[in-house]
Amino acid sequence: MELTGKLMEALGNLAFDRGSKYFYLVDNLRSLETKLQRLRNRKIDFESKVEVAERSGTKKRKREVENWFDEVAKIENEFVALKTSIQEGGFLENAISSGKRVEKMDEIVEQLMVQSDSGHFGELCLEASESRGEPRETTELFGEMFRKGLETIPAWLDTNEILRIGIWGMGGVGKTTLAEHIHNHLLENSQFKVYWISVSQDFSIKRLQGDVAKRLRLDLSHVDDEKVRARRLRDAFEEMEEMVVLMLDDVWEEFRLNSLGIDAKNCRLILTTRSEEVCNQMQCHRTFELKTLDTKKAWGLFKRILGSETSLDGGLKDIAKSVAKRCDSLPLGIVTVAGSMRGVRDICEWRNALEDLKACSVGHDKMEKRVFRILEWSFNRLNKCERNCFLYCCLYREDWKIKRKELIGLFIGAELMSKRESWSKAFDEGQTMLNKLIRVCLLEKIKDFEGVDCVKMHDLVRDMALRITHGNSKPESSRDDVPRFLVKSFGQEDSKVTLEQEEWTQDLRAVSFYSQNSKGIEIPPDWSPNCPKLSTLRLSRVSIKEILDSFFRHMCGLKVLNLSECYGIKKLPNCVSDMVNLTALILRDCRGLRFVPPLGKLKQLRDLDLSITRIQDFPEGWESLVSLERLNLNEYPTLKRKIIPKGTFSQLHRLQLLLLPPYGRVQVNDPEVLNQFESFIGCLSFTDFYKITRWPKCYHVYVNDILTEYPSFNIYCGDPKELYFHQCK
């Protein structure tokens, strides 16, 4: 009895101790939340000061200030996760494990408050000496018209009377190339600030305002009214001491310049367009017509693109001249045709090329027919696999810098190339394919603002691809020997866009929609498009609240479903579970997505991307996806704590890329599986860390013994190989 009494007393003391800790936990959490609110308010004040300073164009935020903003944002997210964890956890679990986490987070908040005290940062901003503009990649100018334009147009800017200049000419004549050279010339030889904006056919005023604001480092993300946005742009221009030249490339129709703040006194404008009428409507004070090359210069450009490896001996030279003549002295046509013939020495092949060039007929109106005929000829010289890969590039919006990795992933998912035994080998084939399309001048090699390798389609090349696939709803230009596409961009509508049912025909192979309209797209209820041949469906950056099962009912051949950045969608329809032909399911950045149906039947699925969603657990049946090669669960903030036990990957022997949340909530308890990966982001225990015999080519590994401890930092992937050790006892 005495022993029993002591035991009960000990248990009572333990319960009292745990109860006290839980009481103090709740109290400390409330105190932490109050401190965090003060920190959040200080961050808002700092951001306001920085934004005002950056509007002048002469200031930029200090790196340490930007890092402080990031740290505060991160601790805010971690607090939300911690609070949720405490609310969902049991009494004893919280009393034992959560107290230290609250204390640790409280220390971090105190440190951030100390850093924000006056005098720590000094000035929040530095002088932004590099904000005059960024040089653009250019190709060599060729011909008297280009030389004249490069001399004349900058000279016009030296006068106070000429504020707006229009460069116009037919498609493919080289307007953008000339404008890019003028852009770089002004940066090198004047004190102007020079900002480049691509307008394109599917522009919207709000998007243009956003693009201009980015160049000025002005945040308009929380301003919806176009007139208010315009006023802020004008104020930002007028606060600059230097003169500003805004270059608008590829303007298709007139719009009010004051909507971009261009009515500021210190702002000049240079635009490119295919129409002299647009120059007049935009009230240009001077216009420069860019004409085609003369015969001598056209032949000179043709020979230069052919290069020294193509010897034009004997009768071959005369045939080559005839081929060049069919390009109508258009620089884009010359570059494209000569690029396709580079390295060809057989006179029979040259004669055949000339006959094919004469036979091409794609084109819609008189002005464009000349250049489309040439571009179609170059397309015809590709083999079937190369043609399909090229055409898939037009699924992206006009002037878009398409990331090579993303595009090759689309090639692989749509099964456009020969099947390879691994993703890495298929990727190499995709790189080879893109390099070929660049060599024949149907794609342009380019980098985005982060320096990532991209490709881009010239707008006329894209128009040609859309016409022959019927992708722009002009059936008179379509062909029977290429897949049928439906490609649309929505930008200027003020209300929801309802899909037009008659456009979804039985022969569709690919559909791609892009929306700049925050109102979104509405799918008619109970509508079932009869598209049995549809292979690829991209509804990227489209606001859709709901997709019903009926929508996919007759899409039995679907291979690629890409709903990336569809912010409104909260759940996938259950019918996705039965899409057994699906090879790629891309749901990246669907920030409202909370439910994905079971995926165990999708035995052909190779690429699954659920990054930046609100899903709380791995999809049911994911362990059975025997063809899976890429699984991306990175930046998965709502994912519950999880240990992936040994043997889970036993069926996933093709998996090469595994990206898990990098902050330690998911731990892989099977270190041997890393031997098969090419890329890995995730968490390992310290013990398992020592068992790894072969590291992936790219890894960011968070090593932690205690999974329940919430880390005080995230992994920021900078280098391709990084290890983070945290609480390894």
CSV table of N, CA, C and O in Angstrom, one decimal, residues 64-120:
chain,number,residue,atom,x,y,z
A,64,GLU,N,21.0,43.6,-46.3
A,64,GLU,CA,20.7,43.2,-45.0
A,64,GLU,C,19.3,43.6,-44.6
A,64,GLU,O,18.7,42.9,-43.8
A,65,VAL,N,18.8,44.6,-45.2
A,65,VAL,CA,17.4,45.0,-44.9
A,65,VAL,C,16.4,44.0,-45.6
A,65,VAL,O,15.5,43.5,-45.0
A,66,GLU,N,16.8,43.6,-46.8
A,66,GLU,CA,16.0,42.6,-47.5
A,66,GLU,C,16.0,41.3,-46.8
A,66,GLU,O,15.0,40.6,-46.6
A,67,ASN,N,17.2,40.9,-46.3
A,67,ASN,CA,17.3,39.7,-45.5
A,67,ASN,C,16.5,39.7,-44.2
A,67,ASN,O,15.9,38.7,-43.8
A,68,TRP,N,16.4,40.9,-43.6
A,68,TRP,CA,15.6,41.1,-42.4
A,68,TRP,C,14.1,40.9,-42.7
A,68,TRP,O,13.4,40.2,-42.0
A,69,PHE,N,13.7,41.5,-43.8
A,69,PHE,CA,12.3,41.3,-44.3
A,69,PHE,C,12.0,39.8,-44.4
A,69,PHE,O,11.0,39.3,-44.0
A,70,ASP,N,13.0,39.1,-45.1
A,70,ASP,CA,12.8,37.6,-45.3
A,70,ASP,C,12.7,36.9,-44.0
A,70,ASP,O,11.9,35.9,-43.8
A,71,GLU,N,13.6,37.2,-43.0
A,71,GLU,CA,13.6,36.5,-41.7
A,71,GLU,C,12.2,36.8,-41.0
A,71,GLU,O,11.7,35.8,-40.4
A,72,VAL,N,11.7,38.0,-41.1
A,72,VAL,CA,10.5,38.3,-40.4
A,72,VAL,C,9.3,37.5,-41.0
A,72,VAL,O,8.5,36.9,-40.3
A,73,ALA,N,9.3,37.5,-42.4
A,73,ALA,CA,8.3,36.7,-43.1
A,73,ALA,C,8.3,35.2,-42.7
A,73,ALA,O,7.3,34.6,-42.6
A,74,LYS,N,9.6,34.7,-42.6
A,74,LYS,CA,9.8,33.3,-42.3
A,74,LYS,C,9.3,33.0,-40.9
A,74,LYS,O,8.6,32.0,-40.7
A,75,ILE,N,9.6,33.9,-39.9
A,75,ILE,CA,9.2,33.6,-38.6
A,75,ILE,C,7.7,33.7,-38.4
A,75,ILE,O,7.1,33.0,-37.6
A,76,GLU,N,7.1,34.6,-39.2
A,76,GLU,CA,5.6,34.6,-39.2
A,76,GLU,C,5.0,33.3,-39.7
A,76,GLU,O,4.0,32.8,-39.1
A,77,ASN,N,5.5,32.7,-40.8
A,77,ASN,CA,5.0,31.5,-41.3
A,77,ASN,C,5.3,30.3,-40.3
A,77,ASN,O,4.4,29.5,-40.0
A,78,GLU,N,6.5,30.4,-39.6
A,78,GLU,CA,6.8,29.3,-38.6
A,78,GLU,C,5.9,29.4,-37.4
A,78,GLU,O,5.5,28.4,-36.8
A,79,PHE,N,5.5,30.6,-37.1
A,79,PHE,CA,4.6,30.8,-35.9
A,79,PHE,C,3.2,30.2,-36.2
A,79,PHE,O,2.6,29.5,-35.4
A,80,VAL,N,2.7,30.4,-37.4
A,80,VAL,CA,1.4,29.9,-37.8
A,80,VAL,C,1.5,28.4,-37.7
A,80,VAL,O,0.6,27.7,-37.2
A,81,ALA,N,2.6,27.8,-38.3
A,81,ALA,CA,2.7,26.3,-38.2
A,81,ALA,C,2.8,25.8,-36.8
A,81,ALA,O,2.2,24.8,-36.4
A,82,LEU,N,3.6,26.5,-35.9
A,82,LEU,CA,3.7,26.2,-34.5
A,82,LEU,C,2.4,26.2,-33.8
A,82,LEU,O,2.0,25.3,-33.0
A,83,LYS,N,1.7,27.3,-34.0
A,83,LYS,CA,0.4,27.5,-33.3
A,83,LYS,C,-0.6,26.4,-33.7
A,83,LYS,O,-1.3,25.8,-32.9
A,84,THR,N,-0.6,26.1,-35.0
A,84,THR,CA,-1.5,25.0,-35.5
A,84,THR,C,-1.1,23.7,-34.9
A,84,THR,O,-1.9,22.9,-34.5
A,85,SER,N,0.2,23.4,-34.8
A,85,SER,CA,0.7,22.2,-34.2
A,85,SER,C,0.3,22.0,-32.8
A,85,SER,O,-0.1,20.9,-32.3
A,86,ILE,N,0.4,23.1,-32.0
A,86,ILE,CA,0.0,23.1,-30.6
A,86,ILE,C,-1.5,22.8,-30.4
A,86,ILE,O,-1.9,22.0,-29.6
A,87,GLN,N,-2.3,23.5,-31.3
A,87,GLN,CA,-3.7,23.3,-31.2
A,87,GLN,C,-4.2,21.9,-31.6
A,87,GLN,O,-5.1,21.4,-31.1
A,88,GLU,N,-3.4,21.3,-32.6
A,88,GLU,CA,-3.8,19.9,-33.0
A,88,GLU,C,-3.2,18.8,-32.2
A,88,GLU,O,-3.8,17.7,-32.1
A,89,GLY,N,-2.1,19.1,-31.5
A,89,GLY,CA,-1.4,18.1,-30.7
A,89,GLY,C,-2.2,17.8,-29.4
A,89,GLY,O,-3.1,18.5,-28.9
A,90,GLY,N,-1.8,16.7,-28.8
A,90,GLY,CA,-2.4,16.3,-27.5
A,90,GLY,C,-1.8,17.1,-26.3
A,90,GLY,O,-0.8,17.8,-26.5
A,91,PHE,N,-2.4,16.9,-25.2
A,91,PHE,CA,-2.1,17.7,-24.0
A,91,PHE,C,-0.6,17.4,-23.6
A,91,PHE,O,0.2,18.2,-23.4
A,92,LEU,N,-0.3,16.1,-23.4
A,92,LEU,CA,1.0,15.7,-23.0
A,92,LEU,C,2.1,16.0,-24.0
A,92,LEU,O,3.2,16.5,-23.6
A,93,GLU,N,1.8,15.8,-25.3
A,93,GLU,CA,2.8,16.1,-26.3
A,93,GLU,C,3.1,17.5,-26.3
A,93,GLU,O,4.3,17.9,-26.4
A,94,ASN,N,2.1,18.4,-26.2
A,94,ASN,CA,2.4,19.9,-26.2
A,94,ASN,C,3.2,20.3,-24.9
A,94,ASN,O,4.1,21.1,-25.0
A,95,ALA,N,2.8,19.7,-23.8
A,95,ALA,CA,3.4,20.1,-22.5
A,95,ALA,C,4.9,19.7,-22.6
A,95,ALA,O,5.7,20.4,-22.0
A,96,ILE,N,5.2,18.6,-23.2
A,96,ILE,CA,6.6,18.1,-23.2
A,96,ILE,C,7.4,18.8,-24.3
A,96,ILE,O,8.5,19.2,-24.0
A,97,SER,N,6.9,18.8,-25.5
A,97,SER,CA,7.8,19.2,-26.6
A,97,SER,C,7.7,20.6,-27.1
A,97,SER,O,8.6,21.1,-27.7
A,98,SER,N,6.5,21.3,-26.8
A,98,SER,CA,6.3,22.6,-27.5
A,98,SER,C,6.9,23.8,-26.7
A,98,SER,O,7.1,24.8,-27.3
A,99,GLY,N,7.1,23.6,-25.4
A,99,GLY,CA,7.6,24.7,-24.6
A,99,GLY,C,8.9,25.3,-25.1
A,99,GLY,O,9.1,26.5,-25.3
A,100,LYS,N,9.9,24.4,-25.4
A,100,LYS,CA,11.2,24.8,-25.9
A,100,LYS,C,11.1,25.5,-27.2
A,100,LYS,O,11.8,26.4,-27.5
A,101,ARG,N,10.2,25.0,-28.0
A,101,ARG,CA,10.0,25.6,-29.4
A,101,ARG,C,9.5,27.0,-29.3
A,101,ARG,O,10.0,27.9,-30.0
A,102,VAL,N,8.6,27.3,-28.3
A,102,VAL,CA,8.1,28.6,-28.1
A,102,VAL,C,9.2,29.5,-27.6
A,102,VAL,O,9.4,30.7,-28.1
A,103,GLU,N,10.0,29.0,-26.7
A,103,GLU,CA,11.1,29.8,-26.1
A,103,GLU,C,12.1,30.1,-27.2
A,103,GLU,O,12.6,31.3,-27.3
A,104,LYS,N,12.4,29.2,-28.1
A,104,LYS,CA,13.4,29.4,-29.1
A,104,LYS,C,12.9,30.5,-30.1
A,104,LYS,O,13.6,31.4,-30.5
A,105,MET,N,11.6,30.4,-30.5
A,105,MET,CA,11.0,31.4,-31.4
A,105,MET,C,11.0,32.7,-30.7
A,105,MET,O,11.2,33.8,-31.4
A,106,ASP,N,10.7,32.8,-29.4
A,106,ASP,CA,10.7,34.0,-28.7
A,106,ASP,C,12.0,34.7,-28.8
A,106,ASP,O,12.1,35.9,-28.9
A,107,GLU,N,13.1,33.9,-28.6
A,107,GLU,CA,14.4,34.5,-28.7
A,107,GLU,C,14.7,35.1,-30.1
A,107,GLU,O,15.3,36.2,-30.2
A,108,ILE,N,14.3,34.4,-31.1
A,108,ILE,CA,14.5,34.9,-32.5
A,108,ILE,C,13.7,36.2,-32.7
A,108,ILE,O,14.3,37.1,-33.3
A,109,VAL,N,12.5,36.3,-32.2
A,109,VAL,CA,11.7,37.5,-32.4
A,109,VAL,C,12.4,38.7,-31.7
A,109,VAL,O,12.5,39.8,-32.2
A,110,GLU,N,12.9,38.4,-30.5
A,110,GLU,CA,13.6,39.4,-29.7
A,110,GLU,C,14.9,39.9,-30.5
A,110,GLU,O,15.2,41.1,-30.6
A,111,GLN,N,15.6,38.9,-31.1
A,111,GLN,CA,16.8,39.3,-31.9
A,111,GLN,C,16.4,40.2,-33.1
A,111,GLN,O,17.1,41.2,-33.4
A,112,LEU,N,15.3,39.8,-33.8
A,112,LEU,CA,14.8,40.6,-34.9
A,112,LEU,C,14.4,42.0,-34.5
A,112,LEU,O,14.6,43.0,-35.2
A,113,MET,N,13.8,42.1,-33.3
A,113,MET,CA,13.4,43.4,-32.8
A,113,MET,C,14.6,44.3,-32.5
A,113,MET,O,14.7,45.5,-32.8
A,114,VAL,N,15.7,43.7,-31.9
A,114,VAL,CA,16.9,44.4,-31.6
A,114,VAL,C,17.5,44.9,-32.9
A,114,VAL,O,18.0,46.0,-33.0
A,115,GLN,N,17.5,44.0,-34.0
A,115,GLN,CA,18.1,44.4,-35.3
A,115,GLN,C,17.4,45.6,-35.9
A,115,GLN,O,18.0,46.4,-36.6
A,116,SER,N,16.1,45.7,-35.6
A,116,SER,CA,15.3,46.8,-36.2
A,116,SER,C,15.4,48.1,-35.4
A,116,SER,O,14.8,49.1,-35.9
A,117,ASP,N,16.1,48.1,-34.3
A,117,ASP,CA,16.2,49.3,-33.5
A,117,ASP,C,17.0,50.4,-34.4
A,117,ASP,O,17.8,50.1,-35.2
A,118,SER,N,16.7,51.7,-34.1
A,118,SER,CA,17.3,52.7,-34.9
A,118,SER,C,18.8,52.7,-34.7
A,118,SER,O,19.3,52.5,-33.7
A,119,GLY,N,19.4,52.9,-35.8
A,119,GLY,CA,20.9,52.9,-35.8
A,119,GLY,C,21.5,51.6,-36.3
A,119,GLY,O,22.7,51.5,-36.7
A,120,HIS,N,20.8,50.5,-36.2
A,120,HIS,CA,21.4,49.2,-36.5
A,120,HIS,C,21.6,49.1,-38.1
A,120,HIS,O,22.7,48.7,-38.5
